[in-house]
Amino acid sequence: MDDWHAIDIYDGDPTPGTPASIQAMATSSQRRAQEINGHAAGLRSVAANSGAMRLRGDYAAKIDRELGRLPGEAKVLADAYVDCAAALSAFAKELTRLQARSRSALRIGMTAESQYRGLLQRFCGLTGMRTYGPGVWHGLDESYAAPLREPVRSQALAIARNARLCAEERRKARASALQAKYEYEVAAALCVRAVQAAGMRLGAPGSGRTEPAPTRSRAPRSATRRGSAGKPRVGARVQGAVEKPAVTPSAKKPPAKPVVRNNDLSEVTITVQREPFHARAQFDRKMNALKKLSDEGKLFKQANPVARDKKITDDYKARIRQMIFDKYWPHDKEMANRLSARLSLQHPDHVWELQLGGADDVSNLKLLHGLTNVDIGKQIWQKIMKLPDGTPIRIEVVD
């Protein structure tokens, strides 16, 4: 069932995880909170000297003072577990909904893909047309039947029309699955941050616990990399439950020798389709920048694979994260965590696309909604991949 390649999703299940396991963690956290509240009641009894364990002796007063702090600390810990349970339960419920949506989209997309392949085979058998290149060609529509003569033309038109409708259904299914993926990433980030916030409260003044020592940038020392939010123990299992496993990178081809725009070649106009899951304002900003470069005659198909230094984009994002924690962590840790969660859904984007001749330089970077960035880049590549290197490109947007 999980053949996501059928709808052009190549990084696995867009909504991974097991809701039952996450809900079990929520139940365990809730049970732990109840146990701690029970212990707190016993501690209050001891602290009030009203139980069977009443203390006497030279050190009784000092011990009583210390014991008096424990019920409050226990309540903070219990409340943290209650908040963790609520966050996990909410995520499990949301994951159930999103998995139903993504799997429904996959079923629809696989059916449409199967029907399209059958129609394409029939069309080729009827007309003698051949397709070339790897994979399945998805461009069949009525325009390929229009030049034909009767009686073949009528049959070919009907087949091509149905093929186009199947391709549109498949595209809508992919858009629905990607929207589910975006909502999943938001829900997962919010769950992790809620658990982290619960852990952070254990270090609040008056709780008797020690706050993580800050680094020079005042972000928590427990951070896994400079500038990221510290991850308390209470969130460690959640992190593993909601994040996808690391994918072993495959061997990459060496970069191709860069080329320049070849004005002897005819300019090719390509379109980028606006999708429902795109962040509209950020999509418009990105496309307006590309259209401006297009109007200035600067876009062209660069040789692929393009040369790029991943450290440039990684450092760019790390600096922004560091700025967030430098500004907010000392006085508003919750805000720092919220902004960090939002940043995790953004990509450092090359405003002038590398595949369209842009420079791999920090001056060419701006944050862009992750799914929007990936989809724009993929749409452009699918339109230019078979063009000669150096081909002038013009960009248009289709709503």
CSV table of C-alpha atoms in Angstrom, one decimal, residues 64-377:
chain,number,residue,atom,x,y,z
A,64,ASP,CA,10.7,20.2,58.6
A,65,ARG,CA,11.8,23.2,56.6
A,66,GLU,CA,13.4,21.1,54.0
A,67,LEU,CA,10.4,18.7,53.8
A,68,GLY,CA,8.1,21.8,53.5
A,69,ARG,CA,9.6,22.4,50.1
A,70,LEU,CA,9.0,18.9,48.7
A,71,PRO,CA,5.2,19.0,48.1
A,72,GLY,CA,5.6,22.1,45.9
A,73,GLU,CA,8.4,20.4,43.9
A,74,ALA,CA,6.3,17.3,43.5
A,75,LYS,CA,3.4,19.3,42.3
A,76,VAL,CA,5.6,21.0,39.6
A,77,LEU,CA,6.8,17.6,38.5
A,78,ALA,CA,3.2,16.2,38.4
A,79,ASP,CA,2.0,19.2,36.4
A,80,ALA,CA,4.8,18.6,33.9
A,81,TYR,CA,3.8,15.0,33.4
A,82,VAL,CA,0.1,16.1,33.0
A,83,ASP,CA,1.2,18.6,30.3
A,84,CYS,CA,3.3,16.0,28.6
A,85,ALA,CA,0.3,13.6,28.6
A,86,ALA,CA,-1.9,16.3,27.1
A,87,ALA,CA,0.6,17.1,24.3
A,88,LEU,CA,1.1,13.5,23.4
A,89,SER,CA,-2.6,12.6,23.4
A,90,ALA,CA,-3.3,15.6,21.2
A,91,PHE,CA,-0.6,14.6,18.8
A,92,ALA,CA,-1.8,10.9,18.7
A,93,LYS,CA,-5.3,12.1,17.8
A,94,GLU,CA,-3.9,14.5,15.1
A,95,LEU,CA,-1.7,11.8,13.7
A,96,THR,CA,-4.6,9.4,13.3
A,97,ARG,CA,-6.5,12.1,11.3
A,98,LEU,CA,-3.5,12.9,9.1
A,99,GLN,CA,-2.7,9.3,8.4
A,100,ALA,CA,-6.2,8.6,7.3
A,101,ARG,CA,-6.0,11.6,5.0
A,102,SER,CA,-2.6,10.8,3.5
A,103,ARG,CA,-3.5,7.1,3.0
A,104,SER,CA,-6.8,8.1,1.3
A,105,ALA,CA,-4.8,10.3,-1.0
A,106,LEU,CA,-2.4,7.5,-1.8
A,107,ARG,CA,-5.2,5.1,-2.7
A,108,ILE,CA,-6.8,7.7,-5.0
A,109,GLY,CA,-3.4,8.5,-6.5
A,110,MET,CA,-2.5,4.9,-7.1
A,111,THR,CA,-5.8,4.2,-8.8
A,112,ALA,CA,-5.5,7.3,-11.0
A,113,GLU,CA,-1.9,6.3,-11.9
A,114,SER,CA,-2.9,2.7,-12.8
A,115,GLN,CA,-5.7,4.0,-15.0
A,116,TYR,CA,-3.4,6.6,-16.6
A,117,ARG,CA,-0.8,4.0,-17.6
A,118,GLY,CA,-3.5,1.8,-19.2
A,119,LEU,CA,-4.8,4.8,-21.2
A,120,LEU,CA,-1.3,5.8,-22.2
A,121,GLN,CA,-0.7,2.3,-23.5
A,122,ARG,CA,-3.9,2.3,-25.4
A,123,PHE,CA,-3.2,5.7,-26.9
A,124,CYS,CA,0.3,4.6,-28.1
A,125,GLY,CA,-1.1,1.3,-29.5
A,126,LEU,CA,-3.8,3.2,-31.4
A,127,THR,CA,-1.6,6.1,-32.8
A,128,GLY,CA,1.8,4.6,-32.9
A,129,MET,CA,3.2,7.3,-30.6
A,130,ARG,CA,6.3,6.5,-28.5
A,131,THR,CA,7.5,7.9,-25.3
A,132,TYR,CA,11.2,8.1,-24.3
A,133,GLY,CA,13.2,8.6,-21.1
A,134,PRO,CA,13.0,7.0,-17.7
A,135,GLY,CA,9.7,6.6,-15.8
A,136,VAL,CA,6.2,7.2,-17.0
A,137,TRP,CA,5.4,10.2,-19.2
A,138,HIS,CA,2.5,12.1,-17.6
A,139,GLY,CA,1.8,14.7,-20.3
A,140,LEU,CA,-0.9,13.0,-22.4
A,141,ASP,CA,-3.9,15.3,-23.2
A,142,GLU,CA,-6.2,16.2,-26.1
A,143,SER,CA,-3.6,18.2,-28.0
A,144,TYR,CA,-1.8,15.0,-29.0
A,145,ALA,CA,-4.9,13.7,-30.6
A,146,ALA,CA,-6.0,16.9,-32.4
A,147,PRO,CA,-3.7,16.5,-35.5
A,148,LEU,CA,-4.9,12.9,-36.2
A,149,ARG,CA,-7.4,11.9,-38.8
A,150,GLU,CA,-10.7,10.2,-38.4
A,151,PRO,CA,-11.7,7.5,-37.4
A,152,VAL,CA,-8.6,7.4,-35.2
A,153,ARG,CA,-9.0,11.0,-34.0
A,154,SER,CA,-12.3,10.5,-32.1
A,155,GLN,CA,-11.0,7.4,-30.3
A,156,ALA,CA,-7.7,9.1,-29.5
A,157,LEU,CA,-9.5,12.2,-28.2
A,158,ALA,CA,-11.6,10.2,-25.8
A,159,ILE,CA,-8.5,8.3,-24.5
A,160,ALA,CA,-6.4,11.4,-24.1
A,161,ARG,CA,-9.2,13.3,-22.3
A,162,ASN,CA,-9.6,10.5,-19.8
A,163,ALA,CA,-5.8,10.4,-19.4
A,164,ARG,CA,-5.7,14.1,-18.6
A,165,LEU,CA,-8.4,13.7,-16.0
A,166,CYS,CA,-6.5,10.8,-14.4
A,167,ALA,CA,-3.3,12.9,-14.3
A,168,GLU,CA,-5.3,15.8,-12.6
A,169,GLU,CA,-6.7,13.4,-10.1
A,170,ARG,CA,-3.2,12.1,-9.3
A,171,ARG,CA,-1.9,15.6,-8.9
A,172,LYS,CA,-4.7,16.5,-6.5
A,173,ALA,CA,-4.0,13.3,-4.5
A,174,ARG,CA,-0.3,14.3,-4.2
A,175,ALA,CA,-1.3,17.8,-3.1
A,176,SER,CA,-3.5,16.4,-0.4
A,177,ALA,CA,-0.7,14.1,0.9
A,178,LEU,CA,1.8,16.9,1.0
A,179,GLN,CA,-0.7,19.1,2.9
A,180,ALA,CA,-1.1,16.3,5.4
A,181,LYS,CA,2.8,16.1,5.6
A,182,TYR,CA,2.9,19.9,6.4
A,183,GLU,CA,0.3,19.6,9.1
A,184,TYR,CA,2.1,16.6,10.5
A,185,GLU,CA,5.3,18.5,10.8
A,186,VAL,CA,3.6,21.4,12.5
A,187,ALA,CA,1.8,19.0,15.0
A,188,ALA,CA,5.0,17.1,15.7
A,189,ALA,CA,7.0,20.3,16.3
A,190,LEU,CA,4.3,21.7,18.6
A,191,CYS,CA,4.2,18.4,20.6
A,192,VAL,CA,8.0,18.3,21.1
A,193,ARG,CA,8.0,22.0,22.1
A,194,ALA,CA,5.2,21.5,24.6
A,195,VAL,CA,7.1,18.6,26.2
A,196,GLN,CA,10.2,20.7,26.3
A,197,ALA,CA,8.4,23.6,27.8
A,198,ALA,CA,7.1,21.3,30.6
A,199,GLY,CA,10.6,20.2,31.3
A,200,MET,CA,11.9,23.8,31.3
A,201,ARG,CA,9.4,24.6,34.1
A,202,LEU,CA,11.2,22.1,36.4
A,203,GLY,CA,14.1,24.6,36.5
A,204,ALA,CA,11.9,27.6,37.3
A,205,PRO,CA,12.8,29.7,40.4
A,206,GLY,CA,11.3,28.3,43.5
A,207,SER,CA,11.0,24.8,42.2
A,208,GLY,CA,14.2,23.7,43.9
A,209,ARG,CA,15.6,22.5,40.6
A,210,THR,CA,18.6,23.9,38.8
A,211,GLU,CA,18.1,25.6,35.5
A,212,PRO,CA,20.5,24.5,32.7
A,213,ALA,CA,23.6,26.6,32.7
A,214,PRO,CA,23.6,29.0,29.7
A,215,THR,CA,26.4,29.2,27.1
A,216,ARG,CA,28.0,32.4,26.1
A,217,SER,CA,25.0,33.0,23.9
A,218,ARG,CA,22.7,32.3,26.9
A,219,ALA,CA,21.0,29.4,25.1
A,220,PRO,CA,20.9,26.2,27.2
A,221,ARG,CA,24.1,24.1,27.5
A,222,SER,CA,22.1,20.9,26.9
A,223,ALA,CA,21.4,21.9,23.4
A,224,THR,CA,22.7,19.4,20.8
A,225,ARG,CA,24.0,22.2,18.7
A,226,ARG,CA,24.7,25.8,19.3
A,227,GLY,CA,21.6,28.0,19.4
A,228,SER,CA,18.9,25.2,19.5
A,229,ALA,CA,16.5,24.7,22.4
A,230,GLY,CA,17.6,22.4,25.2
A,231,LYS,CA,15.9,19.0,25.2
A,232,PRO,CA,15.0,17.9,28.8
A,233,ARG,CA,14.9,14.2,29.6
A,234,VAL,CA,11.1,14.3,29.7
A,235,GLY,CA,11.1,15.0,25.9
A,236,ALA,CA,13.7,12.4,24.8
A,237,ARG,CA,11.2,9.6,24.0
A,238,VAL,CA,8.8,12.0,22.4
A,239,GLN,CA,11.5,13.2,20.0
A,240,GLY,CA,12.1,9.7,18.8
A,241,ALA,CA,8.4,9.0,18.5
A,242,VAL,CA,7.5,12.0,16.3
A,243,GLU,CA,10.6,12.4,14.2
A,244,LYS,CA,11.3,10.3,11.1
A,245,PRO,CA,14.4,8.1,11.2
A,246,ALA,CA,17.5,9.4,9.5
A,247,VAL,CA,17.9,8.4,5.9
A,248,THR,CA,21.3,7.2,4.8
A,249,PRO,CA,22.4,9.5,2.0
A,250,SER,CA,23.2,7.9,-1.3
A,251,ALA,CA,26.3,8.7,-3.2
A,252,LYS,CA,26.1,11.9,-5.1
A,253,LYS,CA,27.4,12.8,-8.5
A,254,PRO,CA,30.2,15.3,-8.7
A,255,PRO,CA,29.0,18.9,-9.7
A,256,ALA,CA,28.8,19.6,-13.5
A,257,LYS,CA,30.9,22.4,-15.0
A,258,PRO,CA,28.9,25.6,-14.8
A,259,VAL,CA,27.6,27.2,-18.0
A,260,VAL,CA,26.3,30.6,-19.0
A,261,ARG,CA,23.1,31.7,-20.7
A,262,ASN,CA,23.2,30.8,-24.4
A,263,ASN,CA,21.1,33.4,-26.2
A,264,ASP,CA,21.6,31.5,-29.5
A,265,LEU,CA,19.0,29.0,-28.1
A,266,SER,CA,15.3,29.8,-28.2
A,267,GLU,CA,13.8,31.0,-24.9
A,268,VAL,CA,11.5,28.4,-23.2
A,269,THR,CA,8.6,29.4,-21.1
A,270,ILE,CA,7.9,27.1,-18.1
A,271,THR,CA,5.0,27.3,-15.7
A,272,VAL,CA,4.9,26.7,-11.9
A,273,GLN,CA,1.5,25.5,-10.5
A,274,ARG,CA,0.3,27.1,-7.3
A,275,GLU,CA,-0.8,24.3,-4.9
A,276,PRO,CA,-3.1,24.4,-1.9
A,277,PHE,CA,-0.3,23.4,0.5
A,278,HIS,CA,1.9,26.3,-0.6
A,279,ALA,CA,2.4,29.1,1.9
A,280,ARG,CA,0.7,31.7,-0.4
A,281,ALA,CA,2.5,34.9,0.7
A,282,GLN,CA,5.9,33.2,0.6
A,283,PHE,CA,5.1,31.5,-2.8
A,284,ASP,CA,4.2,34.9,-4.3
A,285,ARG,CA,7.4,36.5,-3.0
A,286,LYS,CA,9.5,33.7,-4.4
A,287,MET,CA,7.7,33.7,-7.8
A,288,ASN,CA,7.8,37.5,-8.1
A,289,ALA,CA,11.5,37.4,-7.6
A,290,LEU,CA,12.0,34.7,-10.3
A,291,LYS,CA,9.6,36.6,-12.7
A,292,LYS,CA,11.6,39.8,-12.2
A,293,LEU,CA,14.9,37.9,-13.0
A,294,SER,CA,13.0,36.3,-16.0
A,295,ASP,CA,12.0,39.7,-17.3
A,296,GLU,CA,15.6,40.9,-17.0
A,297,GLY,CA,16.8,38.0,-19.1
A,298,LYS,CA,18.9,36.4,-16.4
A,299,LEU,CA,17.4,32.9,-16.1
A,300,PHE,CA,18.8,29.9,-17.9
A,301,LYS,CA,19.1,26.2,-17.4
A,302,GLN,CA,22.3,25.6,-15.4
A,303,ALA,CA,24.3,22.3,-15.9
A,304,ASN,CA,23.2,19.7,-13.4
A,305,PRO,CA,24.2,18.6,-10.7
A,306,VAL,CA,24.8,22.2,-9.7
A,307,ALA,CA,27.8,23.0,-7.4
A,308,ARG,CA,26.6,23.9,-3.9
A,309,ASP,CA,28.1,24.1,-0.4
A,310,LYS,CA,25.6,22.8,2.1
A,311,LYS,CA,27.5,24.5,4.9
A,312,ILE,CA,26.4,27.9,3.5
A,313,THR,CA,22.7,27.1,4.1
A,314,ASP,CA,23.3,25.3,7.4
A,315,ASP,CA,25.3,28.2,8.8
A,316,TYR,CA,22.6,30.7,7.6
A,317,LYS,CA,19.9,28.9,9.5
A,318,ALA,CA,22.0,28.3,12.5
A,319,ARG,CA,22.7,32.1,12.8
A,320,ILE,CA,19.0,32.9,12.7
A,321,ARG,CA,18.3,30.3,15.4
A,322,GLN,CA,21.1,31.8,17.5
A,323,MET,CA,19.6,35.3,17.1
A,324,ILE,CA,16.3,34.0,18.3
A,325,PHE,CA,17.9,32.5,21.5
A,326,ASP,CA,20.1,35.5,22.1
A,327,LYS,CA,17.1,37.8,22.0
A,328,TYR,CA,14.4,35.7,23.8
A,329,TRP,CA,16.0,33.0,25.9
A,330,PRO,CA,17.1,35.1,28.9
A,331,HIS,CA,13.6,36.4,29.6
A,332,ASP,CA,11.1,34.4,27.5
A,333,LYS,CA,12.0,30.8,27.0
A,334,GLU,CA,8.6,29.8,25.7
A,335,MET,CA,8.8,32.4,22.9
A,336,ALA,CA,12.3,31.2,22.0
A,337,ASN,CA,11.0,27.6,21.7
A,338,ARG,CA,8.0,28.7,19.7
A,339,LEU,CA,10.1,30.6,17.2
A,340,SER,CA,12.6,27.8,17.0
A,341,ALA,CA,9.7,25.4,16.2
A,342,ARG,CA,8.6,27.7,13.4
A,343,LEU,CA,12.1,28.0,12.1
A,344,SER,CA,12.4,24.2,11.8
A,345,LEU,CA,9.6,24.3,9.1
A,346,GLN,CA,11.5,26.8,7.0
A,347,HIS,CA,14.3,26.2,4.5
A,348,PRO,CA,17.1,28.6,3.5
A,349,ASP,CA,16.1,29.1,-0.1
A,350,HIS,CA,18.2,30.3,-3.0
A,351,VAL,CA,16.0,33.2,-4.2
A,352,TRP,CA,17.6,32.9,-7.7
A,353,GLU,CA,17.4,29.2,-8.1
A,354,LEU,CA,20.7,27.5,-8.6
A,355,GLN,CA,19.3,25.3,-11.4
A,356,LEU,CA,18.4,28.6,-13.1
A,357,GLY,CA,21.8,30.1,-12.9
A,358,GLY,CA,21.7,31.6,-9.3
A,359,ALA,CA,24.8,31.9,-7.1
A,360,ASP,CA,25.4,29.7,-4.1
A,361,ASP,CA,26.0,32.6,-1.8
A,362,VAL,CA,24.5,33.8,1.5
A,363,SER,CA,23.4,37.0,-0.3
A,364,ASN,CA,21.1,34.9,-2.4
A,365,LEU,CA,19.4,33.2,0.6
A,366,LYS,CA,16.0,33.9,2.2
A,367,LEU,CA,13.9,31.6,4.5
A,368,LEU,CA,11.0,29.9,2.6
A,369,HIS,CA,8.3,27.5,3.8
A,370,GLY,CA,9.9,24.1,3.5
A,371,LEU,CA,7.2,22.2,1.4
A,372,THR,CA,6.7,25.3,-0.8
A,373,ASN,CA,10.4,25.4,-1.5
A,374,VAL,CA,10.7,21.7,-2.3
A,375,ASP,CA,7.7,21.7,-4.6
A,376,ILE,CA,8.7,24.8,-6.6
A,377,GLY,CA,12.2,23.4,-7.1
